[in-house]
């Protein structure tokens, strides 16, 4: 038995591609079985449930097993164990070494699921509605509803071809999946600490946090007050000069930034007017490229 | 312009696959050009001439160029220079790392040309007689006329599909190509020294040489006397206890072994009767696996 398996800390593309590629290989006469290299996240759970698939078998170790790797090829991301690698089917950059000739296929697209679906189409193997659903879900997940810069024409083509089976509103499906994975029901403080970084700009100490969501208005309507309390508290506790928390809406393509400390300076730098410690900035998507550079420039001079 | 290029010290598969894969990619709408990473060998010259192709352009360096690698993927085999790698199309084991997502396709078959021809068939792109000729030639070369252990069913299938265009006797074509590459017209002494190794078995010093040919009878009829003289001379000069020269026929699957020194022992070990210092041994193909082990066992006891 050959296991078709994605990377450690599996995401939706890893899980759904493993299921679908294993099915495809079996149709072509191989004996394979999908597997997973770790616990399934909230987003993937929704996708599997929505299209009536069970979670693939969890491999605790891959010792002595034969594997086909999907959605990864680097050693660090592989499940542990002494294994025989039979093939690789992936869309990532390559950093791979193996002492035997094997099958290896990689292409620069946004999701492994795009390549898997392409195989079904090219080999004229019928895709069930459910299988089309998990493949489409994986494409929407890995391309962040086609917003990721890794997205290609091919991803969109394949997604719409898959949707011929389903007749869904692709964007709505994408939002539903992404929202499920965002797990926004946590307390504001834990959302702030989820992806949190410290910076020193000149003599000032900053904390800058970012989360990505869908449906920022609705979210803020319910929780703005709570967030303002939480940023003040975290700033206080960590003794920062300033705490910035960017709530980035991937569909609206902008961020609501919350600021505690140095408010006037921040207003000047980003040309905004803070109300209740926050303001919307259209087009602000990247902490690395759009938040830290102007702060660094300002405070270093 | 993207160059499609094989490995350094190019062989027939590297050259012919570069020509054919570049042609295929151009048909699919890319702009590519075949190239080579070094001088062309005698075998490849014959194949190109027979099917009316020119040598691809020689790249002295690949600095600043965009490349698609065929028939290799390891850094050591790549043409020197700072290049952008766009894709890899290969049949070797993988030892590859590149910082960007690229196209990478490898499959465990006997020749890259098998994979290239497969692409033409799968995409219904017409193969000219000449193109079929160089692809078939490359398959026969890299699989040693299907005798190499890397040969797969796929190589044979594709070869016979290519030959539908040509109507040749595949085995005869293979022999013609291989013979051309063997360059047997050299003096006996230089044939002996071509792939020569020294061994110490117990207190005895051996020289063991092997060449691979096609048409052993014809070769020996003309040159047996000259070879016997040459092995005696080399043994004398190098002061070995014994010199063995195996002339292995890849089609007949056996070797004529020439022996100077320790003749009686060799006769006993290999259960042969030497005549004019030589004997035919059916099935003897490998120096490493079939000649040195019994000698080592005998002389160490």
XYZ file of C-alpha atoms in Angstrom:
602
model
C 0.000 0.000 0.000
C 1.328 3.420 -0.987
C 0.238 6.422 1.094
C -0.454 9.730 -0.609
C 0.334 12.379 1.975
C 0.744 16.146 2.356
C 3.022 18.139 4.645
C 3.196 18.378 8.431
C 0.693 20.848 9.917
C -1.521 20.039 6.957
C -3.580 22.722 5.270
C -6.646 22.287 3.094
C -4.620 21.874 -0.125
C -2.492 19.119 1.426
C -5.467 17.163 2.696
C -7.783 17.532 -0.290
C -5.013 16.952 -2.829
C -4.002 13.759 -1.010
C -7.575 12.457 -1.141
C -8.132 13.358 -4.780
C -4.704 12.370 -6.103
C -4.926 8.999 -4.377
C -8.324 8.459 -6.000
C -6.886 9.452 -9.380
C -3.917 7.081 -9.035
C -6.200 4.224 -8.047
C -8.272 4.866 -11.178
C -5.019 4.589 -13.148
C -4.335 1.189 -11.605
C -2.142 1.930 -8.592
C -3.010 0.906 -5.056
C -2.839 3.976 -2.887
C -4.534 5.461 0.123
C -4.723 9.087 1.264
C -3.163 9.951 4.611
C -2.361 13.011 6.711
C 0.732 14.047 8.639
C -1.049 15.822 11.492
C -4.261 17.250 12.917
C -6.723 18.863 10.539
C -7.407 22.584 10.918
C -10.801 24.277 11.234
C -10.910 25.342 7.595
C -10.178 21.865 6.254
C -12.804 20.365 8.581
C -15.455 22.599 7.020
C -14.403 21.713 3.469
C -14.429 17.955 4.155
C -17.751 18.157 5.961
C -19.393 20.307 3.296
C -18.512 17.779 0.588
C -19.019 14.642 2.701
C -15.475 13.329 2.976
C -13.934 11.680 6.025
C -10.557 12.779 7.314
C -7.808 10.653 5.784
C -5.928 8.250 8.039
C -3.432 9.890 10.409
C 0.095 8.498 10.077
C 1.945 8.895 13.379
C 5.150 7.855 11.675
C 5.906 6.891 8.124
C 8.573 4.356 9.117
C 8.847 1.587 6.568
C 6.026 2.984 4.452
C 5.895 3.881 0.781
C 4.847 7.477 0.190
C 3.753 9.755 -2.594
C 4.219 13.326 -1.401
C 1.701 15.962 -2.411
C 1.926 19.713 -1.793
C 5.500 19.586 -0.451
C 8.929 18.323 -1.354
C 11.317 19.645 1.291
C 12.651 17.339 3.982
C 11.647 19.659 6.844
C 7.991 19.454 5.864
C 7.884 15.687 5.424
C 6.397 13.340 7.963
C 9.157 11.760 10.071
C 10.355 8.238 9.502
C 12.469 6.088 7.227
C 10.322 5.896 4.154
C 10.496 4.952 0.532
C 9.416 7.906 -1.604
C 7.640 6.775 -4.741
C 6.646 10.128 -6.192
C 6.157 13.837 -5.633
C 3.291 15.980 -6.938
C 3.607 19.591 -5.905
C 3.443 23.299 -6.683
C 6.187 24.644 -4.391
C 9.762 25.603 -5.092
C 11.991 22.566 -5.163
C 14.578 21.536 -2.601
C 14.686 17.790 -2.953
C 17.160 14.965 -3.085
C 16.534 11.248 -3.332
C 18.900 8.446 -4.306
C 16.558 6.699 -6.754
C 14.802 7.673 -9.964
C 11.227 8.600 -9.043
C 8.236 10.386 -10.489
C 8.380 14.106 -9.723
C 5.966 16.656 -11.090
C 5.819 20.278 -10.060
C 4.359 23.326 -11.727
C 4.187 26.981 -10.717
C 0.494 27.315 -9.909
C -1.369 28.483 -6.828
C -2.499 25.112 -5.470
C -1.582 21.461 -5.796
C -5.316 20.832 -6.209
C -5.136 22.697 -9.542
C -2.592 20.158 -10.812
C -4.604 17.224 -9.445
C -7.821 18.424 -11.085
C -5.916 18.974 -14.331
C -4.898 15.296 -14.221
C -8.530 14.213 -13.960
C -9.494 16.383 -16.922
C -6.532 15.339 -19.085
C -7.123 11.644 -18.442
C -10.888 11.960 -18.837
C -11.575 10.538 -15.413
C -14.982 11.497 -14.108
C -14.963 13.833 -11.121
C -17.848 13.466 -8.705
C -19.572 16.581 -7.391
C -18.007 15.926 -3.980
C -14.497 15.478 -5.391
C -14.902 18.676 -7.434
C -15.968 20.359 -4.181
C -12.860 19.511 -2.176
C -10.578 20.354 -5.107
C -12.283 23.708 -5.599
C -12.160 24.325 -1.846
C -8.431 23.589 -1.798
C -7.764 25.939 -4.725
C -9.744 28.750 -3.078
C -7.949 28.126 0.199
C -4.394 28.049 -1.177
C -4.861 30.996 -3.543
C -6.700 33.006 -0.835
C -9.692 33.257 -3.171
C -7.343 34.123 -6.074
C -5.835 37.064 -4.152
C -2.459 35.432 -3.480
C 0.331 36.534 -5.852
C 0.985 32.842 -6.581
C -2.393 32.592 -8.316
C -2.219 31.808 -12.043
C -4.660 31.807 -14.947
C -4.584 28.022 -14.704
C -5.946 28.082 -11.119
C -8.893 30.201 -12.198
C -9.578 28.105 -15.296
C -9.504 24.856 -13.352
C -11.657 26.333 -10.560
C -14.345 27.367 -13.008
C -14.149 23.981 -14.774
C -14.620 22.251 -11.410
C -17.513 24.539 -10.618
C -19.359 23.311 -13.730
C -20.053 20.238 -11.574
C -21.185 22.306 -8.613
C -22.805 25.491 -9.864
C -21.796 27.430 -6.761
C -20.889 31.069 -6.332
C -17.122 30.585 -6.215
C -16.413 33.755 -4.268
C -19.059 32.966 -1.679
C -17.666 29.460 -1.272
C -14.193 30.924 -0.851
C -15.390 33.350 1.794
C -17.255 30.643 3.646
C -14.148 28.442 3.727
C -11.768 31.219 4.673
C -14.096 32.539 7.376
C -14.389 29.085 8.895
C -10.609 28.861 9.066
C -10.157 32.249 10.639
C -11.467 31.143 13.961
C -12.415 34.695 14.936
C -14.510 33.749 17.943
C -11.456 33.883 20.213
C -11.057 36.726 22.758
C -9.629 39.940 21.252
C -6.357 39.556 23.162
C -5.646 36.144 21.668
C -6.411 37.509 18.159
C -3.877 40.289 18.773
C -1.239 37.818 19.927
C -1.852 35.355 17.075
C 0.668 36.860 14.646
C 2.548 39.380 16.728
C 5.977 40.970 16.170
C 8.183 43.353 18.108
C 10.239 46.110 16.480
C 12.645 48.806 17.651
C 12.436 51.963 15.578
C 15.066 54.393 16.809
C 14.516 54.527 20.597
C 10.867 53.476 20.316
C 9.571 50.014 20.997
C 6.664 48.865 18.822
C 4.418 45.843 18.803
C 2.767 45.246 15.432
C 0.155 42.563 14.931
C -1.923 41.553 11.933
C -4.837 39.208 11.294
C -6.512 38.478 7.991
C -10.269 38.234 7.901
C -13.270 38.437 5.630
C -16.180 40.701 6.522
C -14.406 43.407 8.475
C -17.492 45.637 8.952
C -19.542 42.941 10.584
C -16.594 41.911 12.734
C -15.915 45.464 13.915
C -19.561 46.245 14.582
C -19.591 43.459 17.128
C -16.129 43.703 18.596
C -14.543 47.117 18.135
C -14.896 48.118 21.766
C -13.369 44.878 22.988
C -10.404 45.263 20.644
C -9.678 48.816 21.739
C -9.608 47.639 25.354
C -7.349 44.756 24.458
C -4.736 46.776 22.498
C -4.450 49.230 25.391
C -3.994 46.371 27.824
C -1.350 44.561 25.757
C 0.550 47.826 25.138
C 0.546 48.522 28.870
C 1.657 45.056 29.899
C 4.467 44.817 27.355
C 5.515 48.415 27.981
C 5.576 49.421 24.347
C 5.638 52.966 23.104
C 3.075 51.954 20.558
C 0.946 48.955 19.660
C -0.546 48.595 16.183
C -3.073 45.894 15.333
C -4.049 45.609 11.663
C -7.292 43.791 10.875
C -6.814 43.126 7.171
C -9.811 42.232 5.027
C -8.548 40.064 2.163
C -11.654 40.673 0.077
C -12.013 44.413 0.673
C -8.231 44.734 0.260
C -7.526 47.094 3.082
C -7.018 47.162 6.859
C -8.620 48.677 9.914
C -5.623 49.646 12.023
C -5.922 49.969 15.789
C -3.316 52.136 17.500
C -2.451 52.579 21.165
C 0.372 55.074 21.859
C 2.064 57.604 19.556
C -1.341 58.250 18.001
C -0.539 61.681 16.590
C 2.644 60.489 14.924
C 0.870 57.509 13.402
C -1.888 59.770 12.092
C 0.745 61.906 10.385
C 2.728 59.001 8.941
C -0.261 57.166 7.510
C -2.277 60.319 6.767
C -5.311 59.138 8.724
C -7.618 60.386 11.454
C -8.013 57.872 14.294
C -11.457 57.558 15.819
C -11.873 55.363 18.854
C -8.161 54.444 18.353
C -8.712 53.106 14.834
C -8.993 53.984 11.152
C -9.551 52.228 7.813
C -6.672 52.315 5.298
C -7.561 51.287 1.793
C -5.017 49.017 0.086
C -3.006 48.339 3.238
C -2.341 44.594 3.098
C 1.233 43.939 4.205
C 2.874 44.580 7.560
C 6.289 43.926 6.054
C 5.907 46.139 3.023
C 3.460 48.827 4.100
C 3.519 49.269 7.884
C 7.064 48.822 9.158
C 9.004 50.737 6.417
C 7.365 54.176 6.959
C 7.703 53.772 10.753
C 11.341 52.855 10.440
C 12.002 55.808 8.140
C 10.225 58.231 10.447
C 11.747 57.152 13.753
C 15.287 56.698 12.488
C 15.478 60.336 11.368
C 14.912 33.433 -25.739
C 14.953 30.348 -23.526
C 17.612 27.708 -24.194
C 16.746 24.030 -23.840
C 19.973 22.318 -22.852
C 21.318 18.972 -21.653
C 24.240 18.206 -19.340
C 27.964 18.860 -19.682
C 29.789 16.211 -21.732
C 26.536 15.745 -23.617
C 25.414 12.312 -24.735
C 22.928 11.437 -27.457
C 19.905 11.646 -25.133
C 20.889 15.136 -23.944
C 21.371 16.487 -27.457
C 18.377 14.869 -29.140
C 16.023 15.576 -26.240
C 17.061 19.245 -26.275
C 16.299 19.518 -29.994
C 12.968 17.717 -29.773
C 11.732 19.238 -26.512
C 12.533 22.746 -27.759
C 10.539 22.008 -30.917
C 7.651 20.700 -28.801
C 7.656 23.772 -26.542
C 7.678 26.095 -29.541
C 4.647 24.258 -30.927
C 2.970 24.915 -27.563
C 3.648 28.630 -27.934
C 6.922 29.164 -26.076
C 10.010 30.697 -27.663
C 12.895 28.323 -27.111
C 16.032 27.159 -28.873
C 18.018 23.958 -28.368
C 21.598 24.279 -27.172
C 24.456 22.083 -26.014
C 26.848 22.321 -23.087
C 29.894 20.827 -24.794
C 31.347 18.949 -27.761
C 29.254 16.259 -29.398
C 30.495 12.666 -29.269
C 30.941 10.240 -32.166
C 27.670 8.421 -31.480
C 25.587 11.601 -31.398
C 27.210 12.819 -34.611
C 26.034 9.688 -36.402
C 22.483 10.026 -35.079
C 22.189 13.699 -36.087
C 23.701 13.037 -39.502
C 21.516 10.013 -40.177
C 18.353 12.021 -39.513
C 19.563 15.301 -41.058
C 19.816 17.516 -37.990
C 22.475 20.139 -37.339
C 24.272 20.289 -34.021
C 22.485 22.662 -31.657
C 24.222 25.900 -30.732
C 27.144 25.542 -28.295
C 26.779 27.694 -25.191
C 30.221 28.542 -23.803
C 28.590 29.984 -20.706
C 24.991 30.296 -19.660
C 25.553 33.595 -17.831
C 22.422 35.703 -17.832
C 20.483 33.184 -19.902
C 17.157 31.487 -19.268
C 17.402 27.707 -19.370
C 15.196 24.671 -19.489
C 17.287 21.702 -18.396
C 16.771 18.348 -20.057
C 18.342 15.019 -19.082
C 19.910 16.373 -15.876
C 19.007 18.237 -12.731
C 22.114 18.199 -10.517
C 24.257 21.304 -10.172
C 27.506 19.506 -11.034
C 26.172 18.521 -14.445
C 24.785 21.937 -15.357
C 26.516 24.327 -17.693
C 28.399 26.994 -15.719
C 27.047 30.488 -15.282
C 24.511 32.554 -13.413
C 21.300 31.494 -15.067
C 17.588 31.609 -14.568
C 16.182 28.096 -14.611
C 12.709 28.004 -16.109
C 12.071 24.276 -16.088
C 13.519 20.777 -15.782
C 12.547 17.737 -17.858
C 14.492 14.670 -16.882
C 14.665 10.961 -16.071
C 17.453 10.923 -13.468
C 17.351 10.769 -9.722
C 16.695 14.192 -8.249
C 19.128 16.393 -6.379
C 17.835 19.846 -7.067
C 17.202 23.111 -5.310
C 15.968 26.386 -6.731
C 14.532 29.420 -4.944
C 11.518 29.892 -7.237
C 8.519 27.804 -8.214
C 9.345 26.243 -11.596
C 8.123 23.474 -13.844
C 9.831 20.204 -12.980
C 8.950 16.869 -14.523
C 10.864 13.650 -13.993
C 9.888 10.032 -14.443
C 11.774 6.774 -13.909
C 12.301 5.702 -17.514
C 15.390 4.781 -19.492
C 15.744 7.965 -21.539
C 14.597 11.579 -21.447
C 13.713 11.110 -25.128
C 10.985 8.655 -24.037
C 9.344 11.439 -21.997
C 9.751 13.966 -24.800
C 8.182 11.651 -27.379
C 5.376 10.908 -24.932
C 4.631 14.649 -24.796
C 4.293 14.794 -28.602
C 1.892 11.839 -28.585
C -0.180 13.108 -25.648
C -0.548 16.564 -27.184
C -1.185 15.211 -30.683
C 1.709 17.124 -32.161
C 2.900 15.627 -35.409
C 6.389 14.089 -35.276
C 8.372 14.226 -38.510
C 10.272 11.136 -39.623
C 13.519 12.913 -38.794
C 12.360 13.938 -35.306
C 11.157 10.371 -34.662
C 14.622 9.222 -35.772
C 16.623 11.272 -33.278
C 14.195 10.436 -30.463
C 14.424 6.728 -31.245
C 18.191 6.999 -31.534
C 18.400 8.677 -28.135
C 16.216 5.994 -26.525
C 18.333 3.186 -28.003
C 21.501 4.956 -26.911
C 20.465 5.661 -23.311
C 18.869 2.253 -22.730
C 21.821 0.451 -24.402
C 19.356 -1.058 -26.895
C 16.963 -1.896 -24.012
C 19.685 -3.853 -22.141
C 20.237 -1.288 -19.397
C 18.477 -2.118 -16.101
C 16.921 1.376 -16.223
C 14.884 0.338 -19.282
C 11.119 0.304 -18.743
C 8.100 -0.962 -20.674
C 7.394 2.664 -21.518
C 10.727 3.050 -23.342
C 9.965 0.048 -25.523
C 6.394 1.166 -26.212
C 7.461 4.667 -27.192
C 10.326 3.339 -29.314
C 7.988 1.137 -31.291
C 5.463 3.965 -31.640
C 8.223 6.229 -32.986
C 9.313 3.498 -35.351
C 5.852 3.486 -36.946
C 7.088 6.677 -38.648
C 10.363 5.088 -39.682
C 9.818 1.402 -40.327
C 13.379 0.520 -39.358
C 14.773 -2.587 -37.719
C 15.101 -1.129 -34.218
C 17.813 -3.496 -33.075
C 19.891 -2.879 -36.183
C 19.543 0.869 -35.729
C 20.612 0.490 -32.109
C 23.674 -1.540 -33.080
C 24.633 0.928 -35.779
C 24.429 3.810 -33.301
C 26.245 2.018 -30.508
C 28.981 0.738 -32.821
C 29.573 4.235 -34.126
C 30.069 5.431 -30.582
C 32.408 2.645 -29.548
C 35.308 3.939 -31.543
C 36.961 0.513 -31.790
C 39.450 1.464 -34.481
C 42.026 2.499 -31.885
C 45.187 0.357 -31.289
C 44.595 -2.639 -28.974
C 46.711 -1.121 -26.214
C 44.585 2.009 -26.034
C 41.402 -0.122 -25.922
C 42.884 -2.023 -22.961
C 43.766 1.177 -21.134
C 40.390 2.831 -21.819
C 38.646 1.529 -18.677
C 41.429 -0.022 -16.652
C 41.636 -0.777 -12.928
C 44.290 -2.170 -10.595
C 43.543 -4.591 -7.758
C 45.546 -6.338 -5.043
C 44.206 -9.796 -4.231
C 46.243 -11.267 -1.365
C 49.857 -10.769 -2.473
C 48.946 -10.719 -6.177
C 48.709 -7.608 -8.268
C 46.031 -7.627 -10.988
C 45.084 -5.315 -13.790
C 41.509 -5.773 -14.984
C 40.129 -3.954 -17.993
C 36.769 -4.059 -19.727
C 35.300 -2.657 -22.933
C 31.760 -3.004 -24.195
C 31.196 -3.703 -27.856
C 28.726 -5.070 -30.341
C 29.803 -7.749 -32.803
C 32.483 -9.534 -30.788
C 33.112 -12.309 -33.353
C 33.867 -9.935 -36.191
C 36.030 -7.816 -33.907
C 38.048 -10.816 -32.675
C 38.478 -12.320 -36.121
C 40.318 -9.193 -37.154
C 42.167 -8.292 -33.990
C 42.654 -11.259 -31.658
C 46.371 -11.598 -32.363
C 46.984 -7.917 -31.808
C 45.097 -8.009 -28.487
C 47.039 -11.012 -27.175
C 50.305 -9.217 -27.958
C 49.017 -6.062 -26.259
C 47.868 -7.711 -22.999
C 51.250 -9.440 -22.651
C 53.040 -6.148 -23.225
C 50.903 -4.188 -20.735
C 51.247 -6.930 -18.096
C 55.008 -6.883 -18.531
C 55.379 -3.131 -18.392
C 53.163 -2.714 -15.336
C 54.694 -5.770 -13.634
C 51.384 -7.371 -12.787
C 50.979 -10.983 -11.751
C 47.978 -11.131 -14.048
C 46.234 -8.949 -16.610
C 42.625 -9.617 -17.563
C 40.907 -7.837 -20.445
C 37.185 -8.522 -20.867
C 35.652 -7.711 -24.240
C 31.966 -7.668 -23.351
C 29.366 -7.958 -26.094
C 26.237 -6.124 -24.914
C 24.035 -7.893 -27.456
C 25.418 -11.422 -27.060
C 25.478 -10.861 -23.275
C 28.809 -12.387 -22.519
C 32.541 -11.612 -22.624
C 35.656 -12.855 -24.315
C 38.250 -12.651 -21.562
C 41.924 -12.302 -22.370
C 44.353 -13.420 -19.676
C 48.113 -12.950 -19.322
C 49.644 -14.493 -16.186
C 48.144 -16.912 -13.630
C 46.406 -18.665 -16.533
C 45.886 -22.009 -14.797
C 44.354 -20.415 -11.718
C 42.037 -18.276 -13.835
C 40.965 -21.367 -15.808
C 40.089 -23.085 -12.530
C 38.260 -20.111 -11.002
C 36.138 -19.360 -14.046
C 35.868 -22.977 -15.192
C 37.172 -22.235 -18.682
C 39.855 -23.457 -21.068
C 41.993 -20.628 -22.448
C 43.046 -20.870 -26.067
C 45.460 -18.300 -27.430
C 45.162 -16.626 -23.973
C 41.405 -16.180 -24.235
C 37.991 -17.772 -23.722
C 34.320 -16.862 -24.129
C 32.223 -16.735 -20.932
C 28.494 -16.623 -21.464
C 26.620 -14.175 -19.221
C 29.737 -12.435 -17.922
C 28.826 -8.742 -18.076
C 30.157 -7.041 -14.948
C 33.722 -6.606 -13.770
C 32.522 -5.441 -10.401
C 30.024 -8.204 -9.797
C 31.399 -11.168 -11.729
C 35.175 -10.855 -12.171
C 36.700 -9.324 -9.060
C 34.691 -11.201 -6.354
C 35.810 -14.766 -7.253
C 39.417 -13.589 -7.623
C 39.316 -11.883 -4.279
C 37.821 -14.967 -2.622
C 40.409 -17.265 -4.179
C 43.542 -15.249 -3.459
C 42.593 -14.190 0.043
C 42.348 -17.810 1.203
